[in-house]
Coordinates of C-alpha atoms in Angstrom, one line a residue:
X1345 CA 103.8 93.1 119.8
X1346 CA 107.3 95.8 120.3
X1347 CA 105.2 96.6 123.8
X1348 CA 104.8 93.4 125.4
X1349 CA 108.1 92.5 124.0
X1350 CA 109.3 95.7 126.0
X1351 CA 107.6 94.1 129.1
X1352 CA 108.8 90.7 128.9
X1353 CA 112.2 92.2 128.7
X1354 CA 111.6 94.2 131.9
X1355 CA 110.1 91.6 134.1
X1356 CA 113.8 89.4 132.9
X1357 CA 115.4 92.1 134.7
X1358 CA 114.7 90.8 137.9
X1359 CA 117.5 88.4 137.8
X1360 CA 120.4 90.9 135.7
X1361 CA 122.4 91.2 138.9
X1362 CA 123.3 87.6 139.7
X1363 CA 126.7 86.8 138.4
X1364 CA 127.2 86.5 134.8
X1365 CA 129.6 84.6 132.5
X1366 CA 129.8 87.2 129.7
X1367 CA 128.6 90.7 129.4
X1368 CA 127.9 92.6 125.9
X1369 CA 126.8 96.2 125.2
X1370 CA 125.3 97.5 122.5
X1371 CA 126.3 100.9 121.1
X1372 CA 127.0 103.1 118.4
X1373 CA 131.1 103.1 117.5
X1374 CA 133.7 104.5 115.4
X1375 CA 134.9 102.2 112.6
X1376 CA 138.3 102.5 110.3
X1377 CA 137.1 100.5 107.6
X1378 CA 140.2 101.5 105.3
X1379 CA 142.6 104.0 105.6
X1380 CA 140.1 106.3 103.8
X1381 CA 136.8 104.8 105.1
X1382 CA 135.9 105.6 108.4
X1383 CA 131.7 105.0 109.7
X1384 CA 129.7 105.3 112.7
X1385 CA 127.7 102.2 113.3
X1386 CA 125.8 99.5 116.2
X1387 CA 128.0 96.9 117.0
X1388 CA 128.9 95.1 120.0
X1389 CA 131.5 96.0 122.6
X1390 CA 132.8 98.9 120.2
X1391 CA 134.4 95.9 117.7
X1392 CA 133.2 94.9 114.3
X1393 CA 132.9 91.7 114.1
X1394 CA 131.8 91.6 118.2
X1395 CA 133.8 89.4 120.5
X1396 CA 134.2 85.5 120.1
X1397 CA 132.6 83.3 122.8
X1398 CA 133.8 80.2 123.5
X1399 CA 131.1 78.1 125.2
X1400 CA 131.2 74.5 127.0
X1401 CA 128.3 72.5 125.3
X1402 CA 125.6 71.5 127.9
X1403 CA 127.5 74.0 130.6
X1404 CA 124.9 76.5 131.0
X1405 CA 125.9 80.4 130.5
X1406 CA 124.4 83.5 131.5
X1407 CA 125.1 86.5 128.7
X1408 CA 124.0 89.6 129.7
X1409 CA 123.1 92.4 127.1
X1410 CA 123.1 96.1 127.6
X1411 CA 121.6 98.5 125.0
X1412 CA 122.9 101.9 124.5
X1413 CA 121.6 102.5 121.7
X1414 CA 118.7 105.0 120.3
X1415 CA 116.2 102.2 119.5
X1416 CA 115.2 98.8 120.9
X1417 CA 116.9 95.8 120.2
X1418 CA 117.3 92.1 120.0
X1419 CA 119.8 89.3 119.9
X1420 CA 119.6 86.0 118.1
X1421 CA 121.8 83.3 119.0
X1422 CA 122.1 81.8 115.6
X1423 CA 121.9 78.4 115.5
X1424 CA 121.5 76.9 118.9
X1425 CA 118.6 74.9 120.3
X1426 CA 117.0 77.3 122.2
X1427 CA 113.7 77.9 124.2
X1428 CA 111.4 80.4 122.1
X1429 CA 112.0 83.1 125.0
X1430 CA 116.1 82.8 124.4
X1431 CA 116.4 82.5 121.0
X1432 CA 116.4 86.1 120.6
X1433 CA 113.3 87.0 117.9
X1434 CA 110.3 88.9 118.6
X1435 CA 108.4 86.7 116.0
X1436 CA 108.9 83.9 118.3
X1437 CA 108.2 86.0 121.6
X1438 CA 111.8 86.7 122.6
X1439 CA 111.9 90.0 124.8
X1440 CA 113.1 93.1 123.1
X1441 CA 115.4 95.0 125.3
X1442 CA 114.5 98.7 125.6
X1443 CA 117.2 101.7 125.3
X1444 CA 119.3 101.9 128.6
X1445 CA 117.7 98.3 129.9
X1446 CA 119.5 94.9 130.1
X1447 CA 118.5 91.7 129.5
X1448 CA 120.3 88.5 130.6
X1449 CA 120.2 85.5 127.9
X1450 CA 120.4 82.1 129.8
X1451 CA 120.6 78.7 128.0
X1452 CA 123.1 75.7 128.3
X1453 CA 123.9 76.1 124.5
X1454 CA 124.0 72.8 122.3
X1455 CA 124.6 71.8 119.3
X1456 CA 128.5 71.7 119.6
X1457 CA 129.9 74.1 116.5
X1458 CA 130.6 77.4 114.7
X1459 CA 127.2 79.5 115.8
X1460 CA 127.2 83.2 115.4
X1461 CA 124.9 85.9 117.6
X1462 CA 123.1 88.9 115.6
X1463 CA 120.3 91.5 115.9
X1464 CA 116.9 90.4 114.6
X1465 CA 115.3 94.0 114.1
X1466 CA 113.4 95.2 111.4
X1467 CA 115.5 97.5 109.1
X1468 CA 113.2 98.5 105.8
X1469 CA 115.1 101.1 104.1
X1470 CA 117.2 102.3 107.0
X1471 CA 120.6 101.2 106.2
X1472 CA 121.4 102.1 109.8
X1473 CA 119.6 99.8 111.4
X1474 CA 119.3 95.4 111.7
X1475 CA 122.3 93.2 109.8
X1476 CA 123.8 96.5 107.9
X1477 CA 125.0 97.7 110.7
X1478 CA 128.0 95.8 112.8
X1479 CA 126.0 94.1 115.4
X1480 CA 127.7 90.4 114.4
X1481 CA 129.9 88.3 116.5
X1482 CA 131.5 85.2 116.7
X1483 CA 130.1 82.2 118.7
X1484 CA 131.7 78.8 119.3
X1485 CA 130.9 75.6 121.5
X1486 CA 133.3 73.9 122.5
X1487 CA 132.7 70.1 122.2
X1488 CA 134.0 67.3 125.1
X1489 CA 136.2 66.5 121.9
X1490 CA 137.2 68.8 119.4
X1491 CA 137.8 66.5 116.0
X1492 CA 140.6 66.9 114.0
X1493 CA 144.3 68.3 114.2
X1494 CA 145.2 71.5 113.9
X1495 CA 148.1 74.0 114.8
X1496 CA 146.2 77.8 114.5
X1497 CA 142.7 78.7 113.9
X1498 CA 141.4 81.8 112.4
X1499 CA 137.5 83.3 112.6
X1500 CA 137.1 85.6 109.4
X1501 CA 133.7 87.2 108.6
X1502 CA 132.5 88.7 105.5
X1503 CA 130.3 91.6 105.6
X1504 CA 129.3 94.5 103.0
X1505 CA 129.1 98.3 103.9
X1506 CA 127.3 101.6 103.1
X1507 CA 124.3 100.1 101.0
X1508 CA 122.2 101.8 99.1
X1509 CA 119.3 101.0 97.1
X1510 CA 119.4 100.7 93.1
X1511 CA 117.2 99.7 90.6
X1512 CA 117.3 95.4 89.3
X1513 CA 116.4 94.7 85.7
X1514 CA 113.0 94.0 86.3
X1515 CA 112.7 97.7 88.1
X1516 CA 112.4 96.8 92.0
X1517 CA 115.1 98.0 94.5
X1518 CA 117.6 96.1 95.9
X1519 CA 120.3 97.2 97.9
X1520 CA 124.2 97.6 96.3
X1521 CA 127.3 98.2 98.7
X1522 CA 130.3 100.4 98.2
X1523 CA 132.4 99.1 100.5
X1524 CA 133.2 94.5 101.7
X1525 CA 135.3 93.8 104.3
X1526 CA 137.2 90.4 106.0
X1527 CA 137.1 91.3 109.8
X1528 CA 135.7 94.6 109.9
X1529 CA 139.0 95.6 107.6
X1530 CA 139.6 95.9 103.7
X1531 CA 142.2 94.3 102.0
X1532 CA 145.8 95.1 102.9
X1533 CA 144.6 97.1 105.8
X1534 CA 143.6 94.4 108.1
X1535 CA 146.2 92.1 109.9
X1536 CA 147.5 89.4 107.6
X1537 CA 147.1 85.8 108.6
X1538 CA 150.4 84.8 109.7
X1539 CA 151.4 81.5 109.2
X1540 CA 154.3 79.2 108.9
X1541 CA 155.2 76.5 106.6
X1542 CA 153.4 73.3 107.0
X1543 CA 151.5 74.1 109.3
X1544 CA 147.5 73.2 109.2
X1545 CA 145.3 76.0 109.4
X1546 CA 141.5 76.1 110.7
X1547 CA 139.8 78.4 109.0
X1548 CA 136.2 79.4 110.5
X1549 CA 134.5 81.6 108.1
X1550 CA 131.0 83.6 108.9
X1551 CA 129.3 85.7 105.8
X1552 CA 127.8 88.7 108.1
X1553 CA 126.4 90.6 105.3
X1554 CA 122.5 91.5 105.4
X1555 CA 122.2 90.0 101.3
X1556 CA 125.0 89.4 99.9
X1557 CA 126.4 85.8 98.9
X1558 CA 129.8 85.5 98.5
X1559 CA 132.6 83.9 96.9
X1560 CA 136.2 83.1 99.1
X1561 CA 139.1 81.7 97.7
X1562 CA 142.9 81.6 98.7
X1563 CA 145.2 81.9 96.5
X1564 CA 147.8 79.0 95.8
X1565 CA 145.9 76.9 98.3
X1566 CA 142.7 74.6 98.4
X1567 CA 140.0 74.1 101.0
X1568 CA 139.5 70.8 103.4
X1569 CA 135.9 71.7 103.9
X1570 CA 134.5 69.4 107.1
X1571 CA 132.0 71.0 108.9
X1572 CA 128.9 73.1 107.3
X1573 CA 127.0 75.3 109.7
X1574 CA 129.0 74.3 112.5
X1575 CA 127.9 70.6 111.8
X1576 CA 130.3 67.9 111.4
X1577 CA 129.8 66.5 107.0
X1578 CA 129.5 62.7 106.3
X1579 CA 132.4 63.3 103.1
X1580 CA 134.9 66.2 103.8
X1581 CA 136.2 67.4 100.6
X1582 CA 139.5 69.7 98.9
X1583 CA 137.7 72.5 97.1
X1584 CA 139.4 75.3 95.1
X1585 CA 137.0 77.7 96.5
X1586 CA 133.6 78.3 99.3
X1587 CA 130.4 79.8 98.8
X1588 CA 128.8 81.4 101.3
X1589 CA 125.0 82.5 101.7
X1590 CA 123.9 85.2 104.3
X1591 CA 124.2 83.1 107.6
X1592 CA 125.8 80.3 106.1
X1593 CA 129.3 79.2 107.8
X1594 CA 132.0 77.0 107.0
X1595 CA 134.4 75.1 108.9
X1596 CA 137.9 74.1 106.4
X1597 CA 141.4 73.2 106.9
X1598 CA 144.1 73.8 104.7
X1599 CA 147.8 72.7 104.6
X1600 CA 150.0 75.5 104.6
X1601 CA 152.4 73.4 102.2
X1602 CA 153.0 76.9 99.2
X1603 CA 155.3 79.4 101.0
X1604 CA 155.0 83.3 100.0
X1605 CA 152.4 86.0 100.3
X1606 CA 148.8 85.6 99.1
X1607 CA 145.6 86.9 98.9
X1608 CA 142.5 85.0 100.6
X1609 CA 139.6 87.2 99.1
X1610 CA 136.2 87.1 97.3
X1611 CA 136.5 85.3 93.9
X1612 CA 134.4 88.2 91.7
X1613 CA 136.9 90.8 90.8
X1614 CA 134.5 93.4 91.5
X1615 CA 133.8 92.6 94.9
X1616 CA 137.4 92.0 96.1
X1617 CA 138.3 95.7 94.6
X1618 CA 135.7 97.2 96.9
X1619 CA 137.4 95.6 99.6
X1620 CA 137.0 91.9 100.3
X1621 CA 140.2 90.5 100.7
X1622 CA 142.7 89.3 104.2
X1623 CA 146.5 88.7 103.1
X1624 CA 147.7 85.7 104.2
X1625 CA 151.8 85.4 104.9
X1626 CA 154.4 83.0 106.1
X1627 CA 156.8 83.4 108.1
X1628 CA 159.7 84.8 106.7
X1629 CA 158.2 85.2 103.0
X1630 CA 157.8 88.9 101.5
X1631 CA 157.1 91.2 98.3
X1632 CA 153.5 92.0 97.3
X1633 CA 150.7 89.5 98.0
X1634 CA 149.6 87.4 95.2
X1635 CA 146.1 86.7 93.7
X1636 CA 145.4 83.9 91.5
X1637 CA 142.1 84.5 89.8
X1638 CA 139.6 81.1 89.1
X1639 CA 138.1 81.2 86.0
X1640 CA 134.7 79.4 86.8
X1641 CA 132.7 79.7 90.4
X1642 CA 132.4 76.3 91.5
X1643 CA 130.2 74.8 94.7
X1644 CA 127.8 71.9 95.3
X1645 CA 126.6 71.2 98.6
X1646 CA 125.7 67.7 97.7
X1647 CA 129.3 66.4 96.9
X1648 CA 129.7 66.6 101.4
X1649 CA 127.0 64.4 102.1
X1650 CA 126.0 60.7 101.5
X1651 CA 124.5 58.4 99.3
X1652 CA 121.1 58.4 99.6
X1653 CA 119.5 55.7 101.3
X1654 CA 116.1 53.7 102.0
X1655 CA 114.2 56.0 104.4
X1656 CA 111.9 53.9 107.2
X1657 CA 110.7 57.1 109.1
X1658 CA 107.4 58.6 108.5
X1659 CA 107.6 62.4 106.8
X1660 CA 105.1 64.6 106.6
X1661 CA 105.6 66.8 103.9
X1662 CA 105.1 71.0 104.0
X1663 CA 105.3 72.7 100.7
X1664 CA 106.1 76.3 100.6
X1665 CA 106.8 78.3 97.4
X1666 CA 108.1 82.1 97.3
X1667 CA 107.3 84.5 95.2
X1668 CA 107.3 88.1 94.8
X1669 CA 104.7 90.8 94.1
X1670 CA 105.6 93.8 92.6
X1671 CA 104.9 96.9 93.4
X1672 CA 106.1 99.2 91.2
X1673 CA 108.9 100.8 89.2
X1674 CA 111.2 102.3 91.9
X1675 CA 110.0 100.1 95.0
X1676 CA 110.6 97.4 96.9
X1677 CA 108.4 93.9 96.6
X1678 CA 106.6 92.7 99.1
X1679 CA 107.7 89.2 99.6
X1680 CA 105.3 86.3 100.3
X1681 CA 105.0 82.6 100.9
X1682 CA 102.5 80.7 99.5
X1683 CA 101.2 83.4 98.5
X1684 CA 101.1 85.5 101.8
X1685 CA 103.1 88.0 103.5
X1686 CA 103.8 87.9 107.0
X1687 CA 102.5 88.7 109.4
X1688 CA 99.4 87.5 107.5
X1689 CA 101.4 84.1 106.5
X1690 CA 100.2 80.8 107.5
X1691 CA 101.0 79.3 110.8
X1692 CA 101.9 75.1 110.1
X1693 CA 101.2 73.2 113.4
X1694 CA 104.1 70.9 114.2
X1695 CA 103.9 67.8 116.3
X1696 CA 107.2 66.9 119.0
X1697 CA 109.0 64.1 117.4
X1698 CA 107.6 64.0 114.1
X1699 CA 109.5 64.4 111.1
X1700 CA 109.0 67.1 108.6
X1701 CA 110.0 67.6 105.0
X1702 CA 110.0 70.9 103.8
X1703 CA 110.1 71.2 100.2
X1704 CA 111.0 74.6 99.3
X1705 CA 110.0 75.9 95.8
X1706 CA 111.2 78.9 94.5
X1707 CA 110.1 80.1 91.1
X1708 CA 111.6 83.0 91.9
X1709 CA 114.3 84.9 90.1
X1710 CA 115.8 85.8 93.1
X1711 CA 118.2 83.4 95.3
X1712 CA 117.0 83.1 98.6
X1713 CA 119.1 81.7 102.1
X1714 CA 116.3 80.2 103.8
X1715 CA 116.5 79.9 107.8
X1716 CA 114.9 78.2 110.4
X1717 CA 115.4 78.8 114.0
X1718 CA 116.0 76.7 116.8
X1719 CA 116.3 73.5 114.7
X1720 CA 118.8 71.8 112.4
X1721 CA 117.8 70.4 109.2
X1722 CA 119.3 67.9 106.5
X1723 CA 119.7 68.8 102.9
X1724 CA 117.8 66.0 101.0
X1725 CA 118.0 67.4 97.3
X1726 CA 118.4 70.2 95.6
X1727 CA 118.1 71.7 91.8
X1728 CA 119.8 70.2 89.7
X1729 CA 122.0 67.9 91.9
X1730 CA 121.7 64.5 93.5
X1731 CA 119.7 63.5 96.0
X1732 CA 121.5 63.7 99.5
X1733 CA 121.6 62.4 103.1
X1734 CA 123.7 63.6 105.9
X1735 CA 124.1 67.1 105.8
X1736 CA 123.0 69.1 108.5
X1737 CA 122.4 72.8 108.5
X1738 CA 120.5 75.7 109.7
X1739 CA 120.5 77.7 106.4
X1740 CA 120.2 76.8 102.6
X1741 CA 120.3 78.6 99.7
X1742 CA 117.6 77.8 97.3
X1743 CA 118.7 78.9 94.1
X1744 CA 116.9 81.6 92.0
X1745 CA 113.5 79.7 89.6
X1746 CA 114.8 76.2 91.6
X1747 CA 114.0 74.2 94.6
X1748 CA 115.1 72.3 97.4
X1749 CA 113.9 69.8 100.0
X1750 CA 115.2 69.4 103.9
X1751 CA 113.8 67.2 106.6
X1752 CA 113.8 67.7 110.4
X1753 CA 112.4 66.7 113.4
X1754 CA 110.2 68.5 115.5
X1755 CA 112.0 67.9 118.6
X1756 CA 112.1 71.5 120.2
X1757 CA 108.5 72.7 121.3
X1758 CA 107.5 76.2 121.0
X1759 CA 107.0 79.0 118.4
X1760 CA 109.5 78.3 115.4
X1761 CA 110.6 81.4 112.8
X1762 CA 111.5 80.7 109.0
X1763 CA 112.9 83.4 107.2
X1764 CA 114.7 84.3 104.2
X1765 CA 118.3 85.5 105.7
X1766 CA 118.1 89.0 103.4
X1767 CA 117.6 91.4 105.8
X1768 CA 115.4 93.3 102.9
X1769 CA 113.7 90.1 102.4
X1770 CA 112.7 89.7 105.8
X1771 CA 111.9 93.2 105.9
X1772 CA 109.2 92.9 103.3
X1773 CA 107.5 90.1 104.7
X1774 CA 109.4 86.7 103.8
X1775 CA 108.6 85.1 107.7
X1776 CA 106.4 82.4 108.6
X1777 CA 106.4 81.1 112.7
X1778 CA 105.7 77.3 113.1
X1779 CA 103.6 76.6 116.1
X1780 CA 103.6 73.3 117.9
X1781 CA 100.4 71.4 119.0

């Protein structure tokens, strides 16, 4: 499949000398973590996180990609509607680009929102390779009319460093970090977030890291979530903190209305000392920044959405349960669904314009951030919450011996990837492409 990947990518080629809008290489850089952690890693334009693009929605683009790196790669634009060929995974027949090629991505990007663009390679135990190294960056669409007031707006993405693989309770492997970062930077080291009284803040805040969930709070402040994914909620809401899946993004405001110095970091102690932290000061405040520590880690998804209500539409329901087999004391499981492991995983056949409803079991005792590509779905329930209506996302987490059901519409024709967003996950078999009639 890597081969006529390889060949795909080449015969792109053909057009990689017309004008282009943006241009991004791929290469192995020098990164100052902390004043005492320096590492060599992939990453875009020599920047961790890569640069922000700002796109027009419905104005199309031409992105081209350069690899300078050892080994082929990929790049998946996370969260847009995209043709199978564009959307930048070899699952779906995306063209891999080869060392030393290019490979010009062109699309008229939609939905409006907070996307992201990644690599979408296959990592296994090489913590040099896929979503642990720093190929992340920033991706926003501009809408005709961007909602809500605002006076600055600040992109911050989480992402965890130097993993390495330890032994879980029940004896399999899983990978452990030594080092978290806001922005490619640990705490105190990075920039702070200047800001002045009264002002209202946009936060836009990406979690990067290949399997770790986190927790983000800021410090003598509260959250005005409004947008999940990049999509707009039916009932924006103050929260005291965010929770943040693999993949998952969140769009907040918050009223600068608490002047001094304080810390916007991960909520579990032990993650914010290995790094996880931006400080956050206003103008004219000083001394050292302060950290107010919750006592409880709080988040629901179903308090943003809306009642639920009488459904006419016809769904077709999919089930699809995860499980795990294990292979062994010191080892890594091979992940399946329904009780297969991709590539051998069924292939559902979807047809344009009908409605599905996934219902996503997972018995489990892992979390997992489930994914699907090239679509949006809405949440419609969820363990041990309310049924829901109204919010839409591209990744859920379905929490660890629970379950949870979404609904969308097959409105985007080709082959269709859904994957658990741990890069070891993934790595270890938890795919399955949809496939339309």
């Amino acid at each position: 499949m890597q081969q006529a990947g390889l060949l795909a990518g080449a015969t792109a080629l053909r057009a990689a000398d017309a004008p282009v809008d943006h241009t991004l290489e791929i290469a192995t850089t020098k990164v100052d973590l902390s004043p005492k952690r320096s590492i060599r890693t992939t990453a875009y334009n020599g920047q961790v996180p890569g640069p922000l693009l700002r796109l027009r929605e419905g104005r199309p683009v031409r992105i081209k990609v350069t690899n300078r790196s050892a080994n082929p790669e990929i790049v998946h634009w996370h969260g847009l509607f995209l043709p199978s060929a564009m959307d930048g995974a070899m699952e779906e027949g995306s063209p891999m680009i080869a060392p030393g090629a290019s490979l010009v991505y062109e699309f008229s990007p939609r939905p409006a929102g907070f996307r992201w663009f990644h690599t979408h390679t296959f990592a296994g135990g090489d913590f040099s390779k896929g979503q642990y190294t720093g190929q992340h960056g920033l991706l926003y669409v501009d809408p005709a009319n961007e909602p809500g007031q605002f006076d600055a707006e600040f992109f911050l993405t989480l992402h965890d460093w130097q993993g390495q693989l330890l032994g879980s309770d029940d004896g399999s492997m899983n990978p452990s970090y030594d080092i978290s970062t806001i922005n490619g930077r640990t705490l105190g080291y990075g920039d702070p977030l200047q800001v002045r009284q009264n002002q209202r803040i946009k936060l836009q805040i990406l979690n990067s890291s290949p399997t770790e969930t986190h927790w983000i709070s800021l410090a003598g402040h509260r959250f005005e979530v409004v947008a999940l994914d990049g999509n707009p909620i039916p009932k924006p809401q103050l929260v005291p903190m965010l929770r943040l899946a693999p993949a998952e993004r969140v769009t907040a405001f918050v009223t600068m209305d608490n002047p001094g110095v304080w810390i916007l970091g991960e909520v579990r102690k032990h993650v914010q000392a290995a790094g996880m932290g931006i400080v956050v000061a206003y103008a004219g405040a000083s001394g050292k920044p302060v950290w107010q520590q919750p006592q409880t880690l709080s988040w629901d998804y179903t308090v943003f959405g809306a009642p639920e209500a009488k459904q006419n539409e016809a769904v077709e329901v999919i089930p699809l349960e995860f499980s795990a087999k294990f292979k062994g004391h010191g080892a890594m499981e091979e992940w399946c669904i329904n009780g297969k492991s991709y590539p051998n995983t069924d292939s559902p056949v979807l047809k344009t314009g009908q409605r599905y409803r996934l219902l996503l079991k997972n018995p489990s005792l892992d979390d997992h951030p489930i994914h699907l590509h090239r679509h949006v779905f809405e949440l419609r329930s969820l363990s041990g919450a309310r049924a829901t209506r109204g919010i839409l996302k591209d990744t859920v987490l379905v929490p660890a011996r629970g379950e949870a059901a979404v609904e969308f519409v097959a409105d985007n024709p080709g082959p269709t990837l859904l994957h658990c967003h741990q890069q070891n996950h993934m790595d270890l078999g938890f795919m399955m492409v949809f496939r339309y009639a």
